[in-house]
Amino acid sequence: MPNDRSDASVGAPEPSEPTPSSALAALPALFSEESRVRAFAAVALGAGDAARVARAAGLSAKDTAGALRRLRDQGVVTSGDDGELVVAHDRFRELARAARPAPSAAGSSAGEGGDGPADIVVRTFVRDGRLVRLPARWTRKKVVLRHIAEQTFAPGTEYPERTVDEKLRAWCEDGEVDHVTLRRHLVDLGHLRRSDGIYSRPADSADRAGTA
């Protein structure tokens, strides 16, 4: 069984939680060690303390302690309200948001701290890369939908419906709008075109009529 020797230091100061970008980059290395994978799987399956993790994962107490320490350091395992070890699902959602492609130059003018009317509308209804809700006023709704289209889809690139839905689900997480409704709005406004189940964003997606 491989040892997690890099974790064997005693008395070292508790490291600060890594930023999402650094944690995302560290994930492949984190799970390249078999003991960490097995310990993580044990926690995911309900092992709530080190002793149960060791039994479920077939690890020694030393290897279990080292693996859990690294998993905690990266924020993917934490303690629940009852003190039991749990998978930090919120951390994975945060990492998923960090993994989203950077905004394109064409779509980066809104939502980057600008003070124009469109920027203010976007900041009001889009927070942390998620659509909180759609504005009731149609003019504001069009601003938000254009922003989402520009940040999500490259002009002229073809996307199957499943890919479109996956991308839009990320915007709708914990919000009031489902991805199907969001997709329909984007098609109705001409931000997405659909043909035989394939979607694409026109180079100039000014408001156009359409059906979803």
CSV table of C-alpha atoms in Angstrom, one decimal:
chain,number,residue,atom,x,y,z
A,1,MET,CA,0.0,0.0,0.0
A,2,PRO,CA,1.5,3.4,-0.9
A,3,ASN,CA,2.3,5.8,1.9
A,4,ASP,CA,1.4,9.4,1.9
A,5,ARG,CA,4.8,10.5,3.2
A,6,SER,CA,4.4,14.1,2.2
A,7,ASP,CA,1.6,14.3,4.8
A,8,ALA,CA,3.6,12.9,7.7
A,9,SER,CA,4.9,16.2,9.0
A,10,VAL,CA,4.0,16.9,12.6
A,11,GLY,CA,3.3,20.3,14.0
A,12,ALA,CA,3.1,22.1,10.7
A,13,PRO,CA,0.8,25.1,10.6
A,14,GLU,CA,-2.7,24.5,9.2
A,15,PRO,CA,-2.7,25.5,5.5
A,16,SER,CA,-5.2,28.0,4.3
A,17,GLU,CA,-8.0,26.8,2.0
A,18,PRO,CA,-6.7,26.9,-1.6
A,19,THR,CA,-8.4,29.2,-4.1
A,20,PRO,CA,-10.8,27.5,-6.5
A,21,SER,CA,-8.4,27.9,-9.4
A,22,SER,CA,-5.5,26.4,-7.5
A,23,ALA,CA,-7.6,23.6,-6.1
A,24,LEU,CA,-8.9,22.8,-9.5
A,25,ALA,CA,-5.4,22.5,-10.9
A,26,ALA,CA,-4.4,20.3,-7.9
A,27,LEU,CA,-7.2,17.8,-8.3
A,28,PRO,CA,-5.4,15.4,-10.7
A,29,ALA,CA,-2.4,15.2,-8.3
A,30,LEU,CA,-4.7,14.9,-5.3
A,31,PHE,CA,-6.5,11.8,-6.8
A,32,SER,CA,-3.3,10.3,-8.3
A,33,GLU,CA,-2.6,8.6,-5.0
A,34,GLU,CA,-4.6,5.4,-4.5
A,35,SER,CA,-5.0,5.9,-0.7
A,36,ARG,CA,-6.7,9.2,-1.2
A,37,VAL,CA,-9.0,7.8,-3.8
A,38,ARG,CA,-10.0,4.9,-1.5
A,39,ALA,CA,-10.4,7.2,1.5
A,40,PHE,CA,-12.5,9.6,-0.5
A,41,ALA,CA,-14.7,6.8,-1.8
A,42,ALA,CA,-15.2,5.5,1.8
A,43,VAL,CA,-16.3,9.0,3.0
A,44,ALA,CA,-18.7,9.3,0.0
A,45,LEU,CA,-20.2,5.9,0.9
A,46,GLY,CA,-20.8,7.0,4.5
A,47,ALA,CA,-17.7,6.3,6.6
A,48,GLY,CA,-17.9,9.2,9.0
A,49,ASP,CA,-14.7,8.9,10.9
A,50,ALA,CA,-11.1,7.8,10.4
A,51,ALA,CA,-11.5,4.4,11.9
A,52,ARG,CA,-14.5,3.6,9.6
A,53,VAL,CA,-12.7,5.0,6.6
A,54,ALA,CA,-9.7,2.8,7.3
A,55,ARG,CA,-11.9,-0.3,7.5
A,56,ALA,CA,-13.9,0.5,4.4
A,57,ALA,CA,-10.9,1.5,2.4
A,58,GLY,CA,-8.6,-1.3,3.6
A,59,LEU,CA,-5.9,1.3,4.7
A,60,SER,CA,-3.6,1.4,7.7
A,61,ALA,CA,-4.3,4.1,10.3
A,62,LYS,CA,-1.3,6.0,9.1
A,63,ASP,CA,-2.3,6.0,5.4
A,64,THR,CA,-5.8,6.9,6.4
A,65,ALA,CA,-4.7,9.9,8.4
A,66,GLY,CA,-2.4,11.1,5.6
A,67,ALA,CA,-5.1,10.7,3.0
A,68,LEU,CA,-7.8,12.4,5.0
A,69,ARG,CA,-5.4,15.3,5.8
A,70,ARG,CA,-4.8,16.0,2.1
A,71,LEU,CA,-8.5,15.6,1.3
A,72,ARG,CA,-9.3,18.1,4.0
A,73,ASP,CA,-6.5,20.5,2.9
A,74,GLN,CA,-8.0,20.6,-0.6
A,75,GLY,CA,-11.5,21.2,0.8
A,76,VAL,CA,-13.1,18.2,-0.8
A,77,VAL,CA,-13.8,16.4,2.5
A,78,THR,CA,-15.0,18.2,5.6
A,79,SER,CA,-16.9,17.7,8.8
A,80,GLY,CA,-20.7,17.9,8.8
A,81,ASP,CA,-22.9,19.5,11.5
A,82,ASP,CA,-22.7,16.3,13.5
A,83,GLY,CA,-18.9,16.1,13.3
A,84,GLU,CA,-19.0,13.2,10.8
A,85,LEU,CA,-16.8,13.2,7.7
A,86,VAL,CA,-18.7,14.2,4.6
A,87,VAL,CA,-17.9,15.0,0.9
A,88,ALA,CA,-17.9,18.8,0.5
A,89,HIS,CA,-20.4,19.0,-2.4
A,90,ASP,CA,-20.4,22.8,-2.2
A,91,ARG,CA,-16.7,22.8,-2.9
A,92,PHE,CA,-17.1,20.7,-6.0
A,93,ARG,CA,-19.8,23.1,-7.3
A,94,GLU,CA,-17.4,25.9,-6.7
A,95,LEU,CA,-14.7,24.1,-8.6
A,96,ALA,CA,-17.1,23.4,-11.4
A,97,ARG,CA,-17.8,27.1,-11.7
A,98,ALA,CA,-14.1,27.9,-11.7
A,99,ALA,CA,-13.7,25.4,-14.6
A,100,ARG,CA,-16.0,27.4,-16.9
A,101,PRO,CA,-14.3,28.9,-19.9
A,102,ALA,CA,-13.2,32.5,-19.5
A,103,PRO,CA,-15.6,35.0,-21.1
A,104,SER,CA,-14.9,35.8,-24.7
A,105,ALA,CA,-13.7,39.3,-25.6
A,106,ALA,CA,-17.0,40.0,-27.3
A,107,GLY,CA,-19.0,39.1,-24.2
A,108,SER,CA,-16.7,40.5,-21.5
A,109,SER,CA,-18.0,44.1,-21.5
A,110,ALA,CA,-21.0,43.3,-19.2
A,111,GLY,CA,-20.7,42.0,-15.7
A,112,GLU,CA,-17.0,42.9,-15.2
A,113,GLY,CA,-17.6,45.7,-12.8
A,114,GLY,CA,-18.7,48.3,-15.4
A,115,ASP,CA,-21.2,50.9,-14.4
A,116,GLY,CA,-23.3,51.1,-17.5
A,117,PRO,CA,-27.0,50.3,-17.4
A,118,ALA,CA,-26.4,46.8,-19.0
A,119,ASP,CA,-23.6,46.1,-16.4
A,120,ILE,CA,-25.9,46.9,-13.5
A,121,VAL,CA,-28.7,44.8,-14.9
A,122,VAL,CA,-26.4,41.8,-15.3
A,123,ARG,CA,-24.9,42.2,-11.8
A,124,THR,CA,-28.3,42.3,-10.3
A,125,PHE,CA,-29.6,39.0,-11.9
A,126,VAL,CA,-26.4,37.1,-12.5
A,127,ARG,CA,-24.2,36.3,-9.4
A,128,ASP,CA,-21.2,34.0,-9.2
A,129,GLY,CA,-21.8,32.7,-12.7
A,130,ARG,CA,-25.4,31.7,-12.0
A,131,LEU,CA,-28.7,33.2,-13.1
A,132,VAL,CA,-30.6,34.1,-9.9
A,133,ARG,CA,-33.8,34.9,-11.8
A,134,LEU,CA,-34.9,36.5,-15.0
A,135,PRO,CA,-36.1,40.2,-14.8
A,136,ALA,CA,-39.8,40.8,-15.2
A,137,ARG,CA,-39.2,43.8,-17.5
A,138,TRP,CA,-38.7,42.6,-21.0
A,139,THR,CA,-35.9,45.1,-21.8
A,140,ARG,CA,-33.9,43.9,-18.9
A,141,LYS,CA,-34.6,40.3,-19.7
A,142,LYS,CA,-33.1,40.8,-23.1
A,143,VAL,CA,-29.9,42.2,-21.6
A,144,VAL,CA,-29.5,39.2,-19.3
A,145,LEU,CA,-30.2,36.7,-22.0
A,146,ARG,CA,-27.8,38.3,-24.4
A,147,HIS,CA,-25.1,38.2,-21.7
A,148,ILE,CA,-25.7,34.5,-21.0
A,149,ALA,CA,-25.6,33.7,-24.7
A,150,GLU,CA,-22.3,35.6,-25.3
A,151,GLN,CA,-20.7,34.0,-22.2
A,152,THR,CA,-21.7,30.5,-23.0
A,153,PHE,CA,-21.7,29.9,-26.8
A,154,ALA,CA,-19.1,30.7,-29.4
A,155,PRO,CA,-20.5,32.3,-32.6
A,156,GLY,CA,-20.8,29.8,-35.4
A,157,THR,CA,-20.0,26.7,-33.3
A,158,GLU,CA,-22.5,23.9,-33.5
A,159,TYR,CA,-23.8,22.3,-30.2
A,160,PRO,CA,-26.0,19.2,-29.8
A,161,GLU,CA,-29.0,19.8,-27.6
A,162,ARG,CA,-27.5,17.7,-24.8
A,163,THR,CA,-24.4,20.0,-24.7
A,164,VAL,CA,-26.6,23.1,-24.7
A,165,ASP,CA,-28.7,21.8,-21.8
A,166,GLU,CA,-25.5,21.0,-19.8
A,167,LYS,CA,-24.2,24.5,-20.3
A,168,LEU,CA,-27.5,26.1,-19.4
A,169,ARG,CA,-28.0,23.9,-16.3
A,170,ALA,CA,-24.8,25.4,-14.9
A,171,TRP,CA,-26.4,28.9,-15.1
A,172,CYS,CA,-29.7,27.7,-13.6
A,173,GLU,CA,-28.2,25.9,-10.5
A,174,ASP,CA,-30.1,27.0,-7.4
A,175,GLY,CA,-32.0,29.6,-9.4
A,176,GLU,CA,-35.6,30.1,-10.2
A,177,VAL,CA,-35.4,29.4,-13.9
A,178,ASP,CA,-34.9,25.9,-15.4
A,179,HIS,CA,-32.6,25.2,-18.3
A,180,VAL,CA,-35.4,24.4,-20.7
A,181,THR,CA,-37.1,27.7,-20.2
A,182,LEU,CA,-33.8,29.5,-20.6
A,183,ARG,CA,-33.1,27.6,-23.8
A,184,ARG,CA,-36.5,28.6,-25.2
A,185,HIS,CA,-35.9,32.3,-24.4
A,186,LEU,CA,-32.5,32.2,-26.1
A,187,VAL,CA,-34.0,30.7,-29.3
A,188,ASP,CA,-37.0,33.0,-29.2
A,189,LEU,CA,-34.6,36.0,-29.2
A,190,GLY,CA,-32.4,34.6,-31.9
A,191,HIS,CA,-29.4,34.2,-29.6
A,192,LEU,CA,-29.5,30.5,-30.6
A,193,ARG,CA,-30.6,28.9,-33.8
A,194,ARG,CA,-31.8,25.3,-33.9
A,195,SER,CA,-31.8,22.9,-36.9
A,196,ASP,CA,-32.4,19.2,-36.5
A,197,GLY,CA,-31.4,19.2,-32.9
A,198,ILE,CA,-28.2,21.2,-33.4
A,199,TYR,CA,-27.9,24.7,-32.0
A,200,SER,CA,-25.5,27.5,-32.9
A,201,ARG,CA,-25.2,31.2,-32.0
A,202,PRO,CA,-25.3,33.6,-34.9
A,203,ALA,CA,-22.3,35.9,-35.3
A,204,ASP,CA,-24.8,38.8,-34.8
A,205,SER,CA,-27.4,37.5,-32.4
A,206,ALA,CA,-29.7,40.5,-32.4
A,207,ASP,CA,-33.2,39.9,-31.3
A,208,ARG,CA,-35.0,37.6,-33.8
A,209,ALA,CA,-38.1,35.5,-33.6
A,210,GLY,CA,-37.8,31.8,-33.2
A,211,THR,CA,-39.3,28.8,-31.6
A,212,ALA,CA,-37.9,26.2,-29.1
